[in-house]
Amino acid sequence: MAAAALGSSSDSASPAVAELCQNTPETFLEASKLLLTYADNILRNPNDEKYRSIRIGNAAFSTRLLPVRGAVECLFEMGFEEGETHLIFPKKASVEQLQKIRDLIAIERNSRLDGSNKSHKVELSQQPAASSSTQLPATQSSNPSGPAQHAGNSEGQPSSPPAAPGVTAGSVILKVLQVNLQHVLVYENSALQEKALACIPVQELKKRSQEKLSRARKLDKGTNLSDEDFLLLELLHWFKEEFFQWVDDISCSKCGGKTKSRGEALFPNDDELKWGANRVEDHYCDACQLSSRFPRYNNPEKLLETRCGRCGEWANCFTLCCRALGFEARYVWDYTDHVWTEVYSPSQQRWLHCDASEDVCDKPLLYEIGWGKKLSYVLAFSKDEVVDVTWRYSCKHEEVISRRTQIKEELLRETINELNKQRQMSLSENRRKELLQRIIVELVEFISPKTPKPGELGGRTSGSVAWRVARGEMGLENKETVFIPSENEKISKQLHLCYNIVQDHYVRVSNNNQIISGWENGVWKMESIFRKVEKDWNMIKFFAPIMIFMEPLKLFWKQN
């Protein structure tokens, strides 16, 4: 049968059509119908210009085709090209090529409609985005892969299979807008939030946050910081130090030894596909000569169980945890291959940069100044909106503008506005006004590039001692500990003090091995130095928080 032949050769005939076939039956049928309409209009009216262009901001295109795997790629394979605000089928394009792709789609569509080739119902379409215990929003059906990342990334979640020839960086960004705006709705599922809350030691984190807020207020009595601000910091620290683990190479499933990634992908099995792991890394053990699987899960429910991954998994799971605790949160996508979270602080009336994989809050210049990234597009997604937040993360706006060549600014702006208009249609008037006011505040922030001082990574570094204390930029209290020799030490004329960096305590050997817990409790003065536990690297170290602009490190002990 013709349909059966397509199933065995669609990859070579059309990568885009093969990709389109990976969608659920309902999604495929709806998208294919629209694709055939576009193609047939041109074939029937080859000289009519109005059928040769598709406005990208058009609701039908932006909601029914753009989020669908392979759909836009099919248009490019037909011969469409990307213009400023439209996809154009130029006069030089081959009508025969358009007819070929159109026929491949029609064959597959007909086979599904009449049921003559049931094998084409791809396994992905038979598997839910989550387990039966947690039903995720139906809107996720068109995005079984989870949040979109930069194509070909290595740190975040895996990208989709290679796109068809002709797919541009601009179309990638447009698809990211649609896919991620849909994905963040997963975090709003109440059952999933309950599952996340069951993993979080909420009361313990609240206790710690209240204690630190109390101490910070002693230093800055006029602070407007709230319990929620400090709770966010405790959540970040807990997530990094106690809950999630970074993965480079996994342990061998047989001997437990180290493996090395072979840079190849394995075919995902049914269970891995169920949880959105469209890519499975192959990690090889030389000793056992055995491959171990590392599925790159995109479903945050599964990540609550696996508790490991790279920046994509970290941001995905942490954003869910933020929503579970009631924080307004955004999932932030960076075109240069990183993802993180933003959380809104009502007390500070602004969005805070939060990178769970770094245990960092409100240091938006970390990537450009600290890591040396060449930023171009940074987009933030929440249940209510998508915002281009690139300017928050840069102090070199002119350089960023020179790199923003992947998509026309007018098209990006128009697409974002249209998506936000659709997303906010069901919101109350008061909520829309609130979002508008926040956007105005953000725009004011964006048009004023930061000029960081040596040692700064952006954020709010002035006016609030309490906030700097909370983020670890200043010591909570300056104890100025002075060691006064005991009678025994006077007699022996010796004061012997040892510090155990692992146990984080001093042993005063010359005074009957007295224990003093906490390294800061034995220090007279300190500047720009902190103790940090690096569980990912199995080490503990003293370090300067900002390494690019090295400030003088000062650490003093004092004896009278």
XYZ file of C-alpha atoms in Angstrom:
560
model
C 0.000 0.000 0.000
C 1.132 3.581 -0.584
C 0.697 4.448 3.068
C 2.815 1.517 4.151
C 5.550 2.597 1.782
C 5.535 6.039 3.367
C 6.025 4.534 6.776
C 9.251 2.847 5.735
C 10.706 5.645 3.662
C 9.385 8.900 5.063
C 12.718 9.725 6.688
C 14.485 9.766 3.308
C 11.543 11.260 1.445
C 10.878 14.076 3.889
C 12.427 14.533 7.338
C 9.800 17.174 8.085
C 6.854 14.884 7.309
C 8.479 12.132 9.361
C 8.731 14.596 12.243
C 5.113 15.673 11.760
C 4.060 12.036 12.094
C 5.482 11.913 15.631
C 2.589 14.006 16.970
C -0.546 12.601 18.546
C -3.270 11.562 16.049
C -5.455 14.549 16.934
C -2.598 17.026 16.631
C -1.405 15.488 13.366
C -4.865 15.558 11.781
C -5.481 19.188 12.732
C -2.052 20.388 11.603
C -2.063 18.351 8.391
C -5.461 19.757 7.443
C -4.137 23.302 7.698
C -0.933 22.419 5.825
C -2.937 20.878 2.991
C -5.128 23.981 2.860
C -2.088 26.231 2.452
C -0.629 23.973 -0.253
C -3.898 23.467 -2.152
C -4.609 27.212 -2.220
C -1.315 27.767 -4.046
C -1.803 24.818 -6.409
C -5.305 25.979 -7.347
C -4.390 29.664 -7.552
C -0.703 29.755 -8.556
C -0.806 33.405 -9.623
C -2.734 34.787 -6.645
C -0.269 36.549 -4.324
C -2.528 36.383 -1.269
C -2.168 32.594 -1.096
C 1.629 32.770 -1.272
C 2.120 34.343 2.160
C 1.224 33.308 5.702
C 1.261 35.964 8.413
C 3.224 34.546 11.336
C 1.106 36.456 13.831
C -2.060 34.872 12.411
C -3.937 33.031 15.165
C -4.421 29.855 13.115
C -0.734 29.644 12.269
C 0.603 30.622 15.708
C -1.683 28.313 17.687
C -2.303 25.351 15.359
C 0.975 24.999 13.461
C 3.830 26.728 15.275
C 3.735 24.492 18.402
C 3.438 21.271 16.374
C 6.519 19.162 15.756
C 7.514 19.219 12.085
C 4.698 21.504 10.926
C 6.714 24.636 10.176
C 9.483 22.434 8.819
C 6.974 21.007 6.310
C 6.280 24.526 5.055
C 9.991 25.137 4.590
C 10.357 21.848 2.708
C 7.467 22.891 0.484
C 9.487 25.972 -0.437
C 8.268 28.690 1.920
C 10.862 31.211 3.076
C 10.912 33.413 6.154
C 10.166 37.111 5.704
C 9.902 39.873 8.292
C 6.337 39.158 9.360
C 5.254 36.425 6.930
C 6.295 33.089 5.517
C 6.534 33.610 1.756
C 6.236 31.100 -1.095
C 8.407 32.902 -3.688
C 7.753 32.752 -7.412
C 11.083 31.019 -7.932
C 10.025 28.164 -5.628
C 9.312 24.764 -7.155
C 5.618 23.944 -7.354
C 6.626 20.323 -7.931
C 8.401 20.254 -4.561
C 5.336 21.748 -2.887
C 3.172 19.096 -4.563
C 5.531 16.340 -3.383
C 5.421 17.344 0.294
C 1.687 17.998 0.044
C 1.097 14.477 -1.305
C 3.209 12.841 1.404
C 1.128 14.598 4.062
C -2.116 13.684 2.287
C -1.170 9.984 2.058
C -0.420 9.831 5.764
C -3.558 11.775 6.647
C -5.786 9.542 4.528
C -4.262 6.400 5.997
C -5.046 7.622 9.504
C -8.550 8.715 8.651
C -9.563 5.394 7.096
C -7.540 3.332 9.583
C -5.862 1.338 6.805
C -2.446 1.677 8.385
C -2.792 1.658 12.157
C 0.928 1.146 12.581
C 1.404 4.813 11.835
C -0.085 5.766 15.185
C 3.237 6.472 16.807
C 3.776 5.124 20.311
C 4.313 8.620 21.631
C 0.684 9.417 20.995
C -0.475 6.520 23.145
C 1.408 7.622 26.230
C 0.322 10.349 28.623
C 2.576 13.229 29.603
C 2.392 12.070 33.206
C 1.369 9.114 35.281
C -2.263 8.432 35.979
C -1.823 9.845 39.457
C -1.156 13.329 38.102
C -3.120 14.436 35.069
C -1.298 17.244 33.300
C -3.108 19.929 31.304
C -4.497 18.831 27.967
C -2.637 21.672 26.294
C 0.532 19.676 26.763
C -0.529 17.116 24.192
C 1.147 19.013 21.403
C 4.372 19.154 23.345
C 5.276 15.746 24.729
C 8.921 16.711 24.851
C 8.590 19.312 27.577
C 10.263 22.713 27.552
C 12.054 23.743 24.403
C 15.767 24.352 24.576
C 18.325 25.717 22.154
C 18.841 23.317 19.279
C 21.772 21.035 19.835
C 22.431 22.136 23.384
C 24.665 20.155 25.689
C 23.783 21.483 29.132
C 20.009 21.839 29.006
C 17.374 19.382 27.924
C 17.865 17.626 24.582
C 16.550 19.280 21.483
C 14.146 17.738 19.024
C 15.505 15.594 16.153
C 17.281 17.535 13.393
C 14.940 19.926 11.630
C 14.319 19.948 7.918
C 16.642 21.934 5.653
C 15.622 25.585 5.518
C 14.618 25.898 9.167
C 16.152 29.146 10.408
C 17.205 30.391 13.823
C 14.204 32.692 13.681
C 11.790 29.805 13.302
C 13.511 28.034 16.211
C 12.890 31.059 18.441
C 9.272 31.313 17.313
C 8.737 27.666 18.144
C 10.427 28.088 21.528
C 7.932 30.841 22.310
C 4.981 28.562 21.656
C 6.337 25.377 23.198
C 7.603 26.893 26.442
C 4.501 29.016 26.933
C 2.521 25.788 26.796
C 4.936 23.816 28.954
C 4.796 26.174 31.946
C 1.112 25.301 32.350
C 2.325 21.939 33.673
C 3.468 23.709 36.834
C -0.115 24.814 37.537
C -1.412 21.266 38.000
C -2.569 21.035 41.625
C -1.866 17.310 41.988
C 1.653 17.812 40.683
C 2.184 20.711 43.087
C 1.072 18.506 45.975
C 3.584 15.890 44.914
C 6.314 18.537 44.887
C 5.299 19.820 48.328
C 5.607 16.298 49.706
C 9.297 16.399 48.738
C 10.032 19.802 50.284
C 10.703 20.203 54.049
C 8.470 23.274 54.111
C 8.345 23.814 57.879
C 12.098 23.447 58.289
C 12.754 25.917 55.466
C 10.289 28.394 56.959
C 11.944 28.089 60.358
C 15.379 28.790 58.893
C 14.101 31.699 56.823
C 12.397 33.338 59.796
C 15.538 33.020 61.908
C 17.676 34.631 59.217
C 15.144 37.376 58.581
C 15.135 38.181 62.298
C 18.925 38.456 62.358
C 18.997 40.510 59.157
C 16.463 42.967 60.560
C 18.784 43.643 63.481
C 21.329 44.916 60.971
C 18.824 46.768 58.802
C 15.804 47.778 60.847
C 14.175 49.594 57.950
C 14.188 46.653 55.563
C 11.012 45.830 53.662
C 12.043 42.240 52.995
C 9.472 39.581 53.813
C 9.465 35.994 55.021
C 8.887 34.941 51.413
C 12.153 36.524 50.256
C 14.124 34.530 52.785
C 12.076 31.394 52.149
C 13.043 31.605 48.480
C 16.721 31.707 49.428
C 16.308 28.711 51.718
C 14.482 26.808 48.967
C 17.326 27.537 46.555
C 19.942 26.359 49.032
C 18.016 23.208 49.967
C 17.393 22.337 46.318
C 21.077 22.666 45.455
C 22.631 21.105 48.564
C 20.121 18.447 49.601
C 17.656 17.601 46.844
C 19.046 17.693 43.296
C 22.322 16.398 41.886
C 24.328 17.477 38.868
C 25.135 14.785 36.308
C 28.031 14.772 33.893
C 28.694 11.054 33.543
C 26.531 8.484 35.317
C 27.714 5.493 37.315
C 27.862 2.114 35.596
C 24.629 0.187 36.172
C 26.652 -3.008 36.710
C 29.828 -2.173 38.663
C 29.016 1.336 39.885
C 32.217 2.700 38.386
C 32.660 5.760 36.226
C 31.380 5.880 32.671
C 32.031 8.206 29.769
C 29.482 9.563 27.346
C 30.035 8.268 23.833
C 28.256 11.266 22.375
C 25.631 9.016 20.848
C 21.905 8.724 21.438
C 20.062 5.501 22.223
C 16.481 4.852 21.177
C 14.154 5.742 24.078
C 11.978 2.938 25.392
C 8.268 3.234 26.134
C 8.704 4.334 29.745
C 11.295 6.956 28.820
C 9.019 8.355 26.127
C 6.181 8.440 28.631
C 8.165 10.960 30.674
C 9.297 13.055 27.719
C 12.815 11.644 27.356
C 13.059 11.851 23.581
C 16.835 11.658 23.907
C 18.735 8.998 25.849
C 22.487 9.408 26.242
C 24.805 6.423 25.941
C 27.350 6.268 28.787
C 29.928 3.489 28.402
C 31.908 1.627 31.068
C 35.301 0.465 29.770
C 35.708 -2.018 32.627
C 32.406 -3.823 32.034
C 32.162 -2.964 28.341
C 28.565 -2.074 29.076
C 26.390 0.858 28.044
C 24.284 2.621 30.678
C 21.294 4.766 29.772
C 20.874 8.394 30.811
C 17.365 9.517 29.781
C 17.019 13.311 29.575
C 13.609 13.540 31.217
C 11.545 16.644 30.485
C 8.593 15.931 32.751
C 8.976 17.655 36.157
C 6.953 14.922 37.874
C 9.568 12.365 36.887
C 12.342 14.737 37.946
C 10.913 14.769 41.480
C 11.866 11.088 41.535
C 15.166 11.058 39.636
C 16.435 14.281 41.262
C 19.325 14.644 38.864
C 20.337 16.126 35.553
C 21.865 19.198 34.019
C 20.671 22.792 33.913
C 17.504 21.921 31.970
C 16.339 19.382 34.529
C 17.354 21.678 37.396
C 15.383 24.673 36.127
C 12.378 22.551 35.169
C 12.056 20.906 38.573
C 12.968 24.005 40.600
C 10.356 26.143 38.834
C 7.750 23.536 39.771
C 8.889 23.663 43.411
C 8.564 27.455 43.384
C 4.994 27.257 42.108
C 4.182 24.554 44.657
C 5.239 26.940 47.445
C 3.071 29.694 45.998
C 5.773 31.832 44.401
C 5.016 33.459 41.067
C 7.712 31.922 38.904
C 9.015 32.079 35.355
C 10.954 29.493 33.383
C 13.795 31.381 31.662
C 15.311 30.232 28.354
C 18.622 31.565 27.041
C 19.468 31.168 23.349
C 23.135 30.601 24.228
C 22.268 27.332 25.960
C 21.204 27.770 29.565
C 17.954 27.844 31.515
C 17.010 29.092 34.969
C 14.120 30.580 36.962
C 12.785 33.998 37.909
C 10.627 34.556 40.992
C 8.527 37.641 41.700
C 9.098 39.362 45.044
C 6.023 41.342 46.151
C 8.027 43.066 48.890
C 10.640 44.292 46.398
C 8.129 44.585 43.540
C 10.450 43.030 40.985
C 11.495 39.740 39.425
C 14.492 38.003 40.979
C 16.971 35.924 39.005
C 17.282 32.430 40.564
C 19.676 29.771 39.272
C 19.134 26.564 41.229
C 22.151 24.814 39.748
C 24.360 27.599 41.136
C 22.404 28.362 44.345
C 22.389 31.984 43.211
C 19.714 34.647 43.621
C 19.495 38.155 42.183
C 22.808 38.116 40.325
C 21.597 38.603 36.739
C 25.024 39.537 35.353
C 26.406 36.147 36.382
C 26.325 34.842 32.812
C 27.639 37.844 30.893
C 30.222 39.082 33.411
C 30.891 35.958 35.450
C 30.813 33.336 32.696
C 31.634 35.501 29.700
C 28.496 34.527 27.763
C 27.625 36.406 24.582
C 23.909 36.836 25.192
C 21.369 37.554 22.474
C 17.889 36.307 23.429
C 16.660 35.558 26.954
C 12.930 34.789 27.238
C 10.901 34.265 30.419
C 7.717 32.155 30.471
C 4.960 32.026 33.079
C 1.338 30.947 33.219
C 0.286 34.490 32.304
C 2.855 35.771 29.832
C 6.122 35.557 27.948
C 8.600 38.423 28.319
C 11.841 39.233 26.523
C 14.059 39.781 29.577
C 17.401 39.856 27.745
C 18.228 43.328 29.008
C 18.080 42.314 32.673
C 20.998 39.970 32.113
C 23.300 42.341 30.241
C 25.232 45.525 30.909
C 26.467 45.584 27.300
C 23.274 46.383 25.434
C 24.918 47.576 22.227
C 26.850 44.327 21.909
C 23.678 42.329 22.534
C 21.782 44.284 19.882
C 24.528 43.548 17.348
C 24.042 39.821 17.974
C 20.224 39.833 17.750
C 20.093 38.925 14.070
C 18.258 35.597 14.214
C 14.790 37.136 13.964
C 13.407 40.551 13.068
C 12.736 42.610 16.201
C 9.332 43.660 14.886
C 8.322 40.056 14.295
C 9.531 38.955 17.733
C 7.691 41.807 19.423
C 4.503 41.207 17.431
C 4.548 37.475 18.162
C 5.091 37.987 21.899
C 2.295 40.555 22.057
C -0.094 38.229 20.218
C 0.751 35.270 22.464
C 0.265 37.368 25.600
C -3.021 38.717 24.301
C -4.319 35.182 23.793
C -2.974 33.919 27.123
C -4.470 36.800 29.120
C -7.928 36.775 27.536
C -9.391 34.789 30.426
C -7.752 36.886 33.157
C -9.638 39.436 35.217
C -9.267 43.117 34.462
C -7.434 43.654 37.754
C -4.935 40.909 36.975
C -4.259 42.320 33.507
C -3.658 45.751 35.040
C -1.273 44.210 37.559
C 0.700 42.489 34.803
C 0.799 45.704 32.785
C 2.159 47.627 35.755
C 4.874 45.018 36.269
C 5.860 45.182 32.608
C 6.202 48.954 32.862
C 8.504 48.554 35.870
C 10.553 45.979 33.966
C 10.855 48.191 30.895
C 12.184 51.028 33.036
C 14.764 48.590 34.422
C 15.678 47.338 30.950
C 16.346 50.767 29.408
C 18.910 51.578 32.104
C 21.934 49.293 31.576
C 23.669 48.290 34.781
C 27.217 49.491 35.387
C 28.565 46.938 37.835
C 31.306 47.822 40.259
C 34.204 45.394 40.695
C 32.875 42.274 42.368
C 29.224 42.849 41.472
C 26.991 40.658 39.320
C 23.978 42.909 39.093
C 20.901 42.676 41.233
C 20.146 45.219 43.904
C 23.385 45.903 45.766
C 22.539 49.193 47.409
C 19.947 50.392 49.880
C 19.294 47.099 51.612
C 21.861 45.653 53.965
C 19.377 42.908 54.859
C 19.131 41.729 51.245
C 22.911 41.600 50.851
C 23.158 39.683 54.095
C 20.454 37.273 52.943
C 22.271 36.496 49.692
C 25.547 35.850 51.459
C 27.336 39.031 50.383
C 27.857 40.133 53.966
C 28.259 38.246 57.215
C 25.109 38.028 59.292
C 26.905 39.275 62.350
C 30.399 40.589 62.946
C 31.250 38.651 66.097
C 34.921 39.741 66.306
C 35.862 36.645 68.270
C 38.964 37.039 70.430
C 40.704 34.014 71.947
C 41.811 34.651 75.528
C 44.250 32.046 76.875
C 42.885 29.843 79.640
C 44.871 29.123 82.804
C 46.208 25.879 81.316
C 47.267 27.684 78.156
C 48.999 30.382 80.164
C 50.920 27.752 82.100
C 51.910 25.829 78.954
C 52.479 29.090 77.081
C 50.706 27.575 74.123
C 47.405 28.185 72.326
C 46.789 25.364 69.850
C 43.728 25.831 67.625
C 42.778 23.542 64.719
C 39.985 24.010 62.198
C 38.279 20.996 60.583
C 36.880 22.187 57.252
C 34.790 19.019 56.760
C 33.134 19.075 60.185
C 33.113 22.899 60.171
C 34.355 23.244 63.715
C 37.423 24.298 65.642
C 39.234 22.090 68.124
C 41.012 24.091 70.804
C 43.592 21.384 71.494
C 45.365 23.340 74.219
C 42.128 23.753 76.169
C 41.035 20.123 76.639
C 40.006 19.766 72.968
C 37.195 22.289 73.287
C 34.863 22.245 70.241
C 33.684 25.509 68.644
C 31.104 24.916 65.898
C 31.016 27.107 62.802
C 34.112 28.614 61.209
C 32.731 32.154 61.464
C 32.411 31.747 65.241
C 36.179 31.668 65.607
C 37.013 34.534 63.252
C 37.834 38.048 64.378
C 37.300 39.734 61.006
C 36.634 38.561 57.461
C 35.974 40.154 54.087
C 34.961 38.612 50.755
C 35.462 34.992 51.767
C 32.980 32.183 52.399
C 32.865 28.489 53.151
C 31.151 26.490 50.406
C 30.193 22.824 50.223
C 30.505 21.486 46.648
C 28.632 18.194 46.763
C 28.875 17.827 42.996
C 32.674 17.722 43.277
C 32.924 16.101 46.720
C 34.856 18.992 48.177
C 34.568 21.835 50.658
C 36.423 25.074 50.125
C 36.802 28.675 51.146
C 36.254 30.943 48.208
C 35.555 34.448 46.989
C 31.978 34.663 45.651
C 32.987 36.713 42.605
C 36.095 35.418 40.880
C 36.161 37.721 37.859
C 36.687 40.898 39.881
C 38.866 39.569 42.652
C 38.565 41.689 45.754
C 41.208 41.500 48.503
C 40.458 38.494 50.686
C 40.876 39.123 54.389
C 40.638 36.607 57.193
C 41.873 37.289 60.731
C 42.003 35.380 63.991
C 42.883 37.266 67.155
C 44.405 36.328 70.471
C 44.825 38.512 73.524
